[in-house]
């Protein structure tokens, strides 16, 4: 993102080579002084009260996403989205034995929560009642392979990595669940509220 703020491909005039400075033509020194001032101005944190018009789509994305309040303009706060997704997971897996989702880390450690969530939408994928909470590896593999095969959800989590951890990293689980949810929406298995103009 720093590259986008500077607008010089990650280089300030101090790091440009002599050839690049010379290629700027007769006004090269003026151009470089302008670039240095621009880089200093853009790298300083500022509070933004409204989105500003910027020239590239990437810069536009940065302007929309990073606002003074920490949330995207016109969208819900990240904390709210995280909590809504956690609540959704809790509701969808509530009837499943051995699953009690309280967070995006320890609640997913034995793989049963992943299996329950996938089984809720694809009961034909496997028999939930045959799962063993002590066979974490098998649970992870079953959930991720079924989600990939039936929901077209990419395998963002590596089973071997999960096996090395006592509890999975909440950010990894959260990202995977977001992607699984997105795949369900694409397949029409989850209805979302239409955005108001």
mmCIF file with all atom_site columns, C-alpha atoms in Angstrom:
data_model
loop_
_atom_site.group_PDB
_atom_site.id
_atom_site.type_symbol
_atom_site.label_atom_id
_atom_site.label_alt_id
_atom_site.label_comp_id
_atom_site.label_asym_id
_atom_site.label_entity_id
_atom_site.label_seq_id
_atom_site.pdbx_PDB_ins_code
_atom_site.Cartn_x
_atom_site.Cartn_y
_atom_site.Cartn_z
_atom_site.occupancy
_atom_site.B_iso_or_equiv
_atom_site.pdbx_formal_charge
_atom_site.auth_seq_id
_atom_site.auth_comp_id
_atom_site.auth_asym_id
_atom_site.auth_atom_id
_atom_site.pdbx_PDB_model_num
ATOM 1   C CA . UNK A 1 1   ? 0.000   0.000   0.000   1.00 0.00 ? 1   UNK A CA 1
ATOM 2   C CA . UNK A 1 2   ? 2.930   2.303   0.607   1.00 0.00 ? 2   UNK A CA 1
ATOM 3   C CA . UNK A 1 3   ? 3.715   2.024   -3.116  1.00 0.00 ? 3   UNK A CA 1
ATOM 4   C CA . UNK A 1 4   ? 0.238   3.248   -3.930  1.00 0.00 ? 4   UNK A CA 1
ATOM 5   C CA . UNK A 1 5   ? 0.526   6.196   -1.527  1.00 0.00 ? 5   UNK A CA 1
ATOM 6   C CA . UNK A 1 6   ? 3.819   7.356   -2.979  1.00 0.00 ? 6   UNK A CA 1
ATOM 7   C CA . UNK A 1 7   ? 2.696   6.983   -6.570  1.00 0.00 ? 7   UNK A CA 1
ATOM 8   C CA . UNK A 1 8   ? 6.300   6.340   -7.650  1.00 0.00 ? 8   UNK A CA 1
ATOM 9   C CA . UNK A 1 9   ? 6.344   2.577   -7.706  1.00 0.00 ? 9   UNK A CA 1
ATOM 10  C CA . UNK A 1 10  ? 7.735   2.463   -4.173  1.00 0.00 ? 10  UNK A CA 1
ATOM 11  C CA . UNK A 1 11  ? 10.616  4.873   -4.911  1.00 0.00 ? 11  UNK A CA 1
ATOM 12  C CA . UNK A 1 12  ? 11.085  8.373   -3.634  1.00 0.00 ? 12  UNK A CA 1
ATOM 13  C CA . UNK A 1 13  ? 13.300  10.732  -5.589  1.00 0.00 ? 13  UNK A CA 1
ATOM 14  C CA . UNK A 1 14  ? 16.133  9.912   -3.200  1.00 0.00 ? 14  UNK A CA 1
ATOM 15  C CA . UNK A 1 15  ? 16.075  6.276   -4.327  1.00 0.00 ? 15  UNK A CA 1
ATOM 16  C CA . UNK A 1 16  ? 15.732  6.937   -8.063  1.00 0.00 ? 16  UNK A CA 1
ATOM 17  C CA . UNK A 1 17  ? 18.859  6.169   -10.043 1.00 0.00 ? 17  UNK A CA 1
ATOM 18  C CA . UNK A 1 18  ? 20.893  8.930   -11.697 1.00 0.00 ? 18  UNK A CA 1
ATOM 19  C CA . UNK A 1 19  ? 19.746  7.681   -15.111 1.00 0.00 ? 19  UNK A CA 1
ATOM 20  C CA . UNK A 1 20  ? 16.105  8.000   -14.084 1.00 0.00 ? 20  UNK A CA 1
ATOM 21  C CA . UNK A 1 21  ? 16.683  11.535  -12.765 1.00 0.00 ? 21  UNK A CA 1
ATOM 22  C CA . UNK A 1 22  ? 18.518  12.553  -15.928 1.00 0.00 ? 22  UNK A CA 1
ATOM 23  C CA . UNK A 1 23  ? 15.786  11.103  -18.139 1.00 0.00 ? 23  UNK A CA 1
ATOM 24  C CA . UNK A 1 24  ? 13.328  13.575  -16.713 1.00 0.00 ? 24  UNK A CA 1
ATOM 25  C CA . UNK A 1 25  ? 14.705  16.191  -19.103 1.00 0.00 ? 25  UNK A CA 1
ATOM 26  C CA . UNK A 1 26  ? 15.676  19.791  -18.478 1.00 0.00 ? 26  UNK A CA 1
ATOM 27  C CA . UNK A 1 27  ? 13.134  20.225  -15.683 1.00 0.00 ? 27  UNK A CA 1
ATOM 28  C CA . UNK A 1 28  ? 14.286  17.027  -13.977 1.00 0.00 ? 28  UNK A CA 1
ATOM 29  C CA . UNK A 1 29  ? 15.353  18.716  -10.750 1.00 0.00 ? 29  UNK A CA 1
ATOM 30  C CA . UNK A 1 30  ? 12.010  20.492  -10.478 1.00 0.00 ? 30  UNK A CA 1
ATOM 31  C CA . UNK A 1 31  ? 10.159  17.248  -11.179 1.00 0.00 ? 31  UNK A CA 1
ATOM 32  C CA . UNK A 1 32  ? 12.157  15.375  -8.541  1.00 0.00 ? 32  UNK A CA 1
ATOM 33  C CA . UNK A 1 33  ? 11.605  18.111  -5.948  1.00 0.00 ? 33  UNK A CA 1
ATOM 34  C CA . UNK A 1 34  ? 7.881   17.921  -6.689  1.00 0.00 ? 34  UNK A CA 1
ATOM 35  C CA . UNK A 1 35  ? 7.928   14.109  -6.324  1.00 0.00 ? 35  UNK A CA 1
ATOM 36  C CA . UNK A 1 36  ? 9.786   14.345  -3.003  1.00 0.00 ? 36  UNK A CA 1
ATOM 37  C CA . UNK A 1 37  ? 7.263   16.838  -1.644  1.00 0.00 ? 37  UNK A CA 1
ATOM 38  C CA . UNK A 1 38  ? 4.413   14.685  -2.945  1.00 0.00 ? 38  UNK A CA 1
ATOM 39  C CA . UNK A 1 39  ? 5.849   11.538  -1.325  1.00 0.00 ? 39  UNK A CA 1
ATOM 40  C CA . UNK A 1 40  ? 6.231   13.336  2.021   1.00 0.00 ? 40  UNK A CA 1
ATOM 41  C CA . UNK A 1 41  ? 2.691   14.690  1.865   1.00 0.00 ? 41  UNK A CA 1
ATOM 42  C CA . UNK A 1 42  ? 1.157   11.351  0.911   1.00 0.00 ? 42  UNK A CA 1
ATOM 43  C CA . UNK A 1 43  ? 3.043   9.318   3.490   1.00 0.00 ? 43  UNK A CA 1
ATOM 44  C CA . UNK A 1 44  ? 1.878   11.440  6.425   1.00 0.00 ? 44  UNK A CA 1
ATOM 45  C CA . UNK A 1 45  ? -1.308  10.182  8.104   1.00 0.00 ? 45  UNK A CA 1
ATOM 46  C CA . UNK A 1 46  ? -4.268  12.442  7.583   1.00 0.00 ? 46  UNK A CA 1
ATOM 47  C CA . UNK A 1 47  ? -7.852  12.235  8.668   1.00 0.00 ? 47  UNK A CA 1
ATOM 48  C CA . UNK A 1 48  ? -10.277 11.893  5.819   1.00 0.00 ? 48  UNK A CA 1
ATOM 49  C CA . UNK A 1 49  ? -13.764 13.231  6.092   1.00 0.00 ? 49  UNK A CA 1
ATOM 50  C CA . UNK A 1 50  ? -14.994 12.182  2.671   1.00 0.00 ? 50  UNK A CA 1
ATOM 51  C CA . UNK A 1 51  ? -13.649 10.046  -0.164  1.00 0.00 ? 51  UNK A CA 1
ATOM 52  C CA . UNK A 1 52  ? -11.424 11.967  -2.552  1.00 0.00 ? 52  UNK A CA 1
ATOM 53  C CA . UNK A 1 53  ? -11.205 11.484  -6.267  1.00 0.00 ? 53  UNK A CA 1
ATOM 54  C CA . UNK A 1 54  ? -8.044  9.600   -7.171  1.00 0.00 ? 54  UNK A CA 1
ATOM 55  C CA . UNK A 1 55  ? -6.689  8.577   -10.512 1.00 0.00 ? 55  UNK A CA 1
ATOM 56  C CA . UNK A 1 56  ? -6.286  4.790   -10.441 1.00 0.00 ? 56  UNK A CA 1
ATOM 57  C CA . UNK A 1 57  ? -8.674  2.001   -9.377  1.00 0.00 ? 57  UNK A CA 1
ATOM 58  C CA . UNK A 1 58  ? -6.083  0.728   -6.868  1.00 0.00 ? 58  UNK A CA 1
ATOM 59  C CA . UNK A 1 59  ? -5.764  4.155   -5.269  1.00 0.00 ? 59  UNK A CA 1
ATOM 60  C CA . UNK A 1 60  ? -9.538  4.465   -5.246  1.00 0.00 ? 60  UNK A CA 1
ATOM 61  C CA . UNK A 1 61  ? -9.754  1.155   -3.360  1.00 0.00 ? 61  UNK A CA 1
ATOM 62  C CA . UNK A 1 62  ? -7.239  2.360   -0.778  1.00 0.00 ? 62  UNK A CA 1
ATOM 63  C CA . UNK A 1 63  ? -9.167  5.614   -0.305  1.00 0.00 ? 63  UNK A CA 1
ATOM 64  C CA . UNK A 1 64  ? -12.427 3.737   0.254   1.00 0.00 ? 64  UNK A CA 1
ATOM 65  C CA . UNK A 1 65  ? -11.052 1.103   2.605   1.00 0.00 ? 65  UNK A CA 1
ATOM 66  C CA . UNK A 1 66  ? -8.876  3.067   5.005   1.00 0.00 ? 66  UNK A CA 1
ATOM 67  C CA . UNK A 1 67  ? -10.906 5.791   6.591   1.00 0.00 ? 67  UNK A CA 1
ATOM 68  C CA . UNK A 1 68  ? -10.431 7.551   9.943   1.00 0.00 ? 68  UNK A CA 1
ATOM 69  C CA . UNK A 1 69  ? -13.037 5.364   11.652  1.00 0.00 ? 69  UNK A CA 1
ATOM 70  C CA . UNK A 1 70  ? -11.285 2.158   10.587  1.00 0.00 ? 70  UNK A CA 1
ATOM 71  C CA . UNK A 1 71  ? -14.145 0.848   8.449   1.00 0.00 ? 71  UNK A CA 1
ATOM 72  C CA . UNK A 1 72  ? -14.992 1.019   4.782   1.00 0.00 ? 72  UNK A CA 1
ATOM 73  C CA . UNK A 1 73  ? -17.183 3.864   3.618   1.00 0.00 ? 73  UNK A CA 1
ATOM 74  C CA . UNK A 1 74  ? -20.779 2.762   3.280   1.00 0.00 ? 74  UNK A CA 1
ATOM 75  C CA . UNK A 1 75  ? -20.082 -0.637  4.828   1.00 0.00 ? 75  UNK A CA 1
ATOM 76  C CA . UNK A 1 76  ? -20.388 -2.178  8.263   1.00 0.00 ? 76  UNK A CA 1
ATOM 77  C CA . UNK A 1 77  ? -17.532 -2.184  10.723  1.00 0.00 ? 77  UNK A CA 1
ATOM 78  C CA . UNK A 1 78  ? -15.169 -5.192  10.414  1.00 0.00 ? 78  UNK A CA 1
ATOM 79  C CA . UNK A 1 79  ? -15.920 -6.167  14.011  1.00 0.00 ? 79  UNK A CA 1
ATOM 80  C CA . UNK A 1 80  ? -19.639 -6.237  13.221  1.00 0.00 ? 80  UNK A CA 1
ATOM 81  C CA . UNK A 1 81  ? -19.091 -8.429  10.151  1.00 0.00 ? 81  UNK A CA 1
ATOM 82  C CA . UNK A 1 82  ? -16.913 -10.808 12.153  1.00 0.00 ? 82  UNK A CA 1
ATOM 83  C CA . UNK A 1 83  ? -19.542 -11.092 14.881  1.00 0.00 ? 83  UNK A CA 1
ATOM 84  C CA . UNK A 1 84  ? -22.359 -11.588 12.351  1.00 0.00 ? 84  UNK A CA 1
ATOM 85  C CA . UNK A 1 85  ? -20.397 -14.388 10.666  1.00 0.00 ? 85  UNK A CA 1
ATOM 86  C CA . UNK A 1 86  ? -19.650 -16.019 14.025  1.00 0.00 ? 86  UNK A CA 1
ATOM 87  C CA . UNK A 1 87  ? -23.344 -15.823 14.976  1.00 0.00 ? 87  UNK A CA 1
ATOM 88  C CA . UNK A 1 88  ? -24.304 -17.313 11.586  1.00 0.00 ? 88  UNK A CA 1
ATOM 89  C CA . UNK A 1 89  ? -21.905 -20.228 12.168  1.00 0.00 ? 89  UNK A CA 1
ATOM 90  C CA . UNK A 1 90  ? -23.308 -20.759 15.663  1.00 0.00 ? 90  UNK A CA 1
ATOM 91  C CA . UNK A 1 91  ? -26.906 -20.872 14.399  1.00 0.00 ? 91  UNK A CA 1
ATOM 92  C CA . UNK A 1 92  ? -26.107 -23.202 11.495  1.00 0.00 ? 92  UNK A CA 1
ATOM 93  C CA . UNK A 1 93  ? -24.187 -25.682 13.669  1.00 0.00 ? 93  UNK A CA 1
ATOM 94  C CA . UNK A 1 94  ? -26.386 -25.505 16.778  1.00 0.00 ? 94  UNK A CA 1
ATOM 95  C CA . UNK A 1 95  ? -28.109 -28.869 16.294  1.00 0.00 ? 95  UNK A CA 1
ATOM 96  C CA . UNK A 1 96  ? -24.796 -30.714 15.838  1.00 0.00 ? 96  UNK A CA 1
ATOM 97  C CA . UNK A 1 97  ? -23.418 -32.784 18.697  1.00 0.00 ? 97  UNK A CA 1
ATOM 98  C CA . UNK A 1 98  ? -19.942 -31.847 19.880  1.00 0.00 ? 98  UNK A CA 1
ATOM 99  C CA . UNK A 1 99  ? -20.005 -28.370 18.329  1.00 0.00 ? 99  UNK A CA 1
ATOM 100 C CA . UNK A 1 100 ? -20.127 -25.204 20.416  1.00 0.00 ? 100 UNK A CA 1
ATOM 101 C CA . UNK A 1 101 ? -18.871 -22.226 18.434  1.00 0.00 ? 101 UNK A CA 1
ATOM 102 C CA . UNK A 1 102 ? -17.687 -19.383 20.660  1.00 0.00 ? 102 UNK A CA 1
ATOM 103 C CA . UNK A 1 103 ? -14.811 -17.997 18.570  1.00 0.00 ? 103 UNK A CA 1
ATOM 104 C CA . UNK A 1 104 ? -12.848 -18.466 15.344  1.00 0.00 ? 104 UNK A CA 1
ATOM 105 C CA . UNK A 1 105 ? -10.021 -20.390 17.015  1.00 0.00 ? 105 UNK A CA 1
ATOM 106 C CA . UNK A 1 106 ? -10.456 -23.028 19.736  1.00 0.00 ? 106 UNK A CA 1
ATOM 107 C CA . UNK A 1 107 ? -14.041 -23.800 18.692  1.00 0.00 ? 107 UNK A CA 1
ATOM 108 C CA . UNK A 1 108 ? -12.692 -25.145 15.391  1.00 0.00 ? 108 UNK A CA 1
ATOM 109 C CA . UNK A 1 109 ? -9.674  -27.056 16.749  1.00 0.00 ? 109 UNK A CA 1
ATOM 110 C CA . UNK A 1 110 ? -11.040 -30.615 16.444  1.00 0.00 ? 110 UNK A CA 1
ATOM 111 C CA . UNK A 1 111 ? -12.516 -30.100 12.964  1.00 0.00 ? 111 UNK A CA 1
ATOM 112 C CA . UNK A 1 112 ? -16.089 -30.902 14.018  1.00 0.00 ? 112 UNK A CA 1
ATOM 113 C CA . UNK A 1 113 ? -17.278 -27.311 13.566  1.00 0.00 ? 113 UNK A CA 1
ATOM 114 C CA . UNK A 1 114 ? -15.991 -27.303 9.974   1.00 0.00 ? 114 UNK A CA 1
ATOM 115 C CA . UNK A 1 115 ? -17.687 -30.646 9.364   1.00 0.00 ? 115 UNK A CA 1
ATOM 116 C CA . UNK A 1 116 ? -20.961 -29.507 10.927  1.00 0.00 ? 116 UNK A CA 1
ATOM 117 C CA . UNK A 1 117 ? -21.055 -26.332 8.864   1.00 0.00 ? 117 UNK A CA 1
ATOM 118 C CA . UNK A 1 118 ? -20.330 -28.159 5.615   1.00 0.00 ? 118 UNK A CA 1
ATOM 119 C CA . UNK A 1 119 ? -22.749 -30.978 6.503   1.00 0.00 ? 119 UNK A CA 1
ATOM 120 C CA . UNK A 1 120 ? -25.511 -28.457 7.204   1.00 0.00 ? 120 UNK A CA 1
ATOM 121 C CA . UNK A 1 121 ? -25.487 -27.448 3.523   1.00 0.00 ? 121 UNK A CA 1
ATOM 122 C CA . UNK A 1 122 ? -24.300 -30.735 2.005   1.00 0.00 ? 122 UNK A CA 1
ATOM 123 C CA . UNK A 1 123 ? -25.660 -33.620 4.121   1.00 0.00 ? 123 UNK A CA 1
ATOM 124 C CA . UNK A 1 124 ? -25.065 -35.998 1.227   1.00 0.00 ? 124 UNK A CA 1
ATOM 125 C CA . UNK A 1 125 ? -21.307 -35.316 1.440   1.00 0.00 ? 125 UNK A CA 1
ATOM 126 C CA . UNK A 1 126 ? -20.652 -37.552 4.469   1.00 0.00 ? 126 UNK A CA 1
ATOM 127 C CA . UNK A 1 127 ? -22.302 -38.984 7.575   1.00 0.00 ? 127 UNK A CA 1
ATOM 128 C CA . UNK A 1 128 ? -21.755 -36.612 10.460  1.00 0.00 ? 128 UNK A CA 1
ATOM 129 C CA . UNK A 1 129 ? -22.603 -39.215 13.107  1.00 0.00 ? 129 UNK A CA 1
ATOM 130 C CA . UNK A 1 130 ? -19.538 -41.287 12.123  1.00 0.00 ? 130 UNK A CA 1
ATOM 131 C CA . UNK A 1 131 ? -17.018 -38.525 12.932  1.00 0.00 ? 131 UNK A CA 1
ATOM 132 C CA . UNK A 1 132 ? -14.558 -38.881 15.793  1.00 0.00 ? 132 UNK A CA 1
ATOM 133 C CA . UNK A 1 133 ? -13.663 -35.675 17.688  1.00 0.00 ? 133 UNK A CA 1
ATOM 134 C CA . UNK A 1 134 ? -10.214 -37.144 18.437  1.00 0.00 ? 134 UNK A CA 1
ATOM 135 C CA . UNK A 1 135 ? -9.403  -37.701 14.760  1.00 0.00 ? 135 UNK A CA 1
ATOM 136 C CA . UNK A 1 136 ? -8.737  -34.066 13.909  1.00 0.00 ? 136 UNK A CA 1
ATOM 137 C CA . UNK A 1 137 ? -6.891  -34.776 10.666  1.00 0.00 ? 137 UNK A CA 1
ATOM 138 C CA . UNK A 1 138 ? -9.713  -36.855 9.235   1.00 0.00 ? 138 UNK A CA 1
ATOM 139 C CA . UNK A 1 139 ? -12.283 -34.238 10.262  1.00 0.00 ? 139 UNK A CA 1
ATOM 140 C CA . UNK A 1 140 ? -10.359 -31.398 8.619   1.00 0.00 ? 140 UNK A CA 1
ATOM 141 C CA . UNK A 1 141 ? -9.804  -33.419 5.439   1.00 0.00 ? 141 UNK A CA 1
ATOM 142 C CA . UNK A 1 142 ? -13.448 -34.476 5.236   1.00 0.00 ? 142 UNK A CA 1
ATOM 143 C CA . UNK A 1 143 ? -14.764 -30.942 5.717   1.00 0.00 ? 143 UNK A CA 1
ATOM 144 C CA . UNK A 1 144 ? -12.342 -29.234 3.307   1.00 0.00 ? 144 UNK A CA 1
ATOM 145 C CA . UNK A 1 145 ? -12.579 -31.854 0.557   1.00 0.00 ? 145 UNK A CA 1
ATOM 146 C CA . UNK A 1 146 ? -16.375 -31.897 0.727   1.00 0.00 ? 146 UNK A CA 1
ATOM 147 C CA . UNK A 1 147 ? -16.531 -28.087 0.682   1.00 0.00 ? 147 UNK A CA 1
ATOM 148 C CA . UNK A 1 148 ? -14.200 -28.004 -2.307  1.00 0.00 ? 148 UNK A CA 1
ATOM 149 C CA . UNK A 1 149 ? -16.083 -30.721 -4.204  1.00 0.00 ? 149 UNK A CA 1
ATOM 150 C CA . UNK A 1 150 ? -19.658 -29.572 -3.508  1.00 0.00 ? 150 UNK A CA 1
ATOM 151 C CA . UNK A 1 151 ? -19.377 -25.840 -2.804  1.00 0.00 ? 151 UNK A CA 1
ATOM 152 C CA . UNK A 1 152 ? -16.387 -25.063 -5.058  1.00 0.00 ? 152 UNK A CA 1
ATOM 153 C CA . UNK A 1 153 ? -14.684 -23.598 -1.984  1.00 0.00 ? 153 UNK A CA 1
ATOM 154 C CA . UNK A 1 154 ? -10.910 -23.402 -2.479  1.00 0.00 ? 154 UNK A CA 1
ATOM 155 C CA . UNK A 1 155 ? -8.812  -25.231 0.128   1.00 0.00 ? 155 UNK A CA 1
ATOM 156 C CA . UNK A 1 156 ? -7.406  -22.129 1.830   1.00 0.00 ? 156 UNK A CA 1
ATOM 157 C CA . UNK A 1 157 ? -6.408  -24.048 4.962   1.00 0.00 ? 157 UNK A CA 1
ATOM 158 C CA . UNK A 1 158 ? -3.708  -26.697 4.991   1.00 0.00 ? 158 UNK A CA 1
ATOM 159 C CA . UNK A 1 159 ? -4.526  -29.747 7.107   1.00 0.00 ? 159 UNK A CA 1
ATOM 160 C CA . UNK A 1 160 ? -0.876  -30.350 8.018   1.00 0.00 ? 160 UNK A CA 1
ATOM 161 C CA . UNK A 1 161 ? -0.539  -26.761 9.239   1.00 0.00 ? 161 UNK A CA 1
ATOM 162 C CA . UNK A 1 162 ? -3.670  -27.128 11.354  1.00 0.00 ? 162 UNK A CA 1
ATOM 163 C CA . UNK A 1 163 ? -2.324  -30.352 12.844  1.00 0.00 ? 163 UNK A CA 1
ATOM 164 C CA . UNK A 1 164 ? 0.831   -28.569 14.030  1.00 0.00 ? 164 UNK A CA 1
ATOM 165 C CA . UNK A 1 165 ? -1.239  -26.086 16.063  1.00 0.00 ? 165 UNK A CA 1
ATOM 166 C CA . UNK A 1 166 ? -3.180  -26.775 19.225  1.00 0.00 ? 166 UNK A CA 1
ATOM 167 C CA . UNK A 1 167 ? -5.693  -24.147 18.082  1.00 0.00 ? 167 UNK A CA 1
ATOM 168 C CA . UNK A 1 168 ? -5.980  -22.692 14.592  1.00 0.00 ? 168 UNK A CA 1
ATOM 169 C CA . UNK A 1 169 ? -5.204  -19.024 13.958  1.00 0.00 ? 169 UNK A CA 1
ATOM 170 C CA . UNK A 1 170 ? -8.516  -17.165 14.152  1.00 0.00 ? 170 UNK A CA 1
ATOM 171 C CA . UNK A 1 171 ? -7.678  -15.042 11.090  1.00 0.00 ? 171 UNK A CA 1
ATOM 172 C CA . UNK A 1 172 ? -7.179  -18.158 8.960   1.00 0.00 ? 172 UNK A CA 1
ATOM 173 C CA . UNK A 1 173 ? -10.440 -19.728 10.126  1.00 0.00 ? 173 UNK A CA 1
ATOM 174 C CA . UNK A 1 174 ? -12.290 -16.444 9.661   1.00 0.00 ? 174 UNK A CA 1
ATOM 175 C CA . UNK A 1 175 ? -10.946 -16.089 6.106   1.00 0.00 ? 175 UNK A CA 1
ATOM 176 C CA . UNK A 1 176 ? -11.916 -19.661 5.232   1.00 0.00 ? 176 UNK A CA 1
ATOM 177 C CA . UNK A 1 177 ? -15.438 -19.247 6.637   1.00 0.00 ? 177 UNK A CA 1
ATOM 178 C CA . UNK A 1 178 ? -15.858 -15.998 4.700   1.00 0.00 ? 178 UNK A CA 1
ATOM 179 C CA . UNK A 1 179 ? -14.890 -17.802 1.508   1.00 0.00 ? 179 UNK A CA 1
ATOM 180 C CA . UNK A 1 180 ? -17.183 -20.753 2.267   1.00 0.00 ? 180 UNK A CA 1
ATOM 181 C CA . UNK A 1 181 ? -20.048 -18.317 2.880   1.00 0.00 ? 181 UNK A CA 1
ATOM 182 C CA . UNK A 1 182 ? -19.292 -16.520 -0.403  1.00 0.00 ? 182 UNK A CA 1
ATOM 183 C CA . UNK A 1 183 ? -19.376 -19.852 -2.258  1.00 0.00 ? 183 UNK A CA 1
ATOM 184 C CA . UNK A 1 184 ? -22.729 -20.711 -0.691  1.00 0.00 ? 184 UNK A CA 1
ATOM 185 C CA . UNK A 1 185 ? -24.122 -17.340 -1.765  1.00 0.00 ? 185 UNK A CA 1
ATOM 186 C CA . UNK A 1 186 ? -22.883 -17.944 -5.325  1.00 0.00 ? 186 UNK A CA 1
ATOM 187 C CA . UNK A 1 187 ? -24.665 -21.311 -5.380  1.00 0.00 ? 187 UNK A CA 1
ATOM 188 C CA . UNK A 1 188 ? -27.861 -19.724 -4.064  1.00 0.00 ? 188 UNK A CA 1
ATOM 189 C CA . UNK A 1 189 ? -27.773 -21.728 -0.820  1.00 0.00 ? 189 UNK A CA 1
ATOM 190 C CA . UNK A 1 190 ? -27.569 -18.627 1.386   1.00 0.00 ? 190 UNK A CA 1
ATOM 191 C CA . UNK A 1 191 ? -29.741 -15.607 0.851   1.00 0.00 ? 191 UNK A CA 1
ATOM 192 C CA . UNK A 1 192 ? -28.296 -12.177 1.550   1.00 0.00 ? 192 UNK A CA 1
ATOM 193 C CA . UNK A 1 193 ? -30.102 -8.917  2.088   1.00 0.00 ? 193 UNK A CA 1
ATOM 194 C CA . UNK A 1 194 ? -30.079 -6.731  -0.976  1.00 0.00 ? 194 UNK A CA 1
ATOM 195 C CA . UNK A 1 195 ? -28.044 -3.566  -0.612  1.00 0.00 ? 195 UNK A CA 1
ATOM 196 C CA . UNK A 1 196 ? -30.005 -0.354  -0.625  1.00 0.00 ? 196 UNK A CA 1
ATOM 197 C CA . UNK A 1 197 ? -28.841 2.266   -3.171  1.00 0.00 ? 197 UNK A CA 1
#
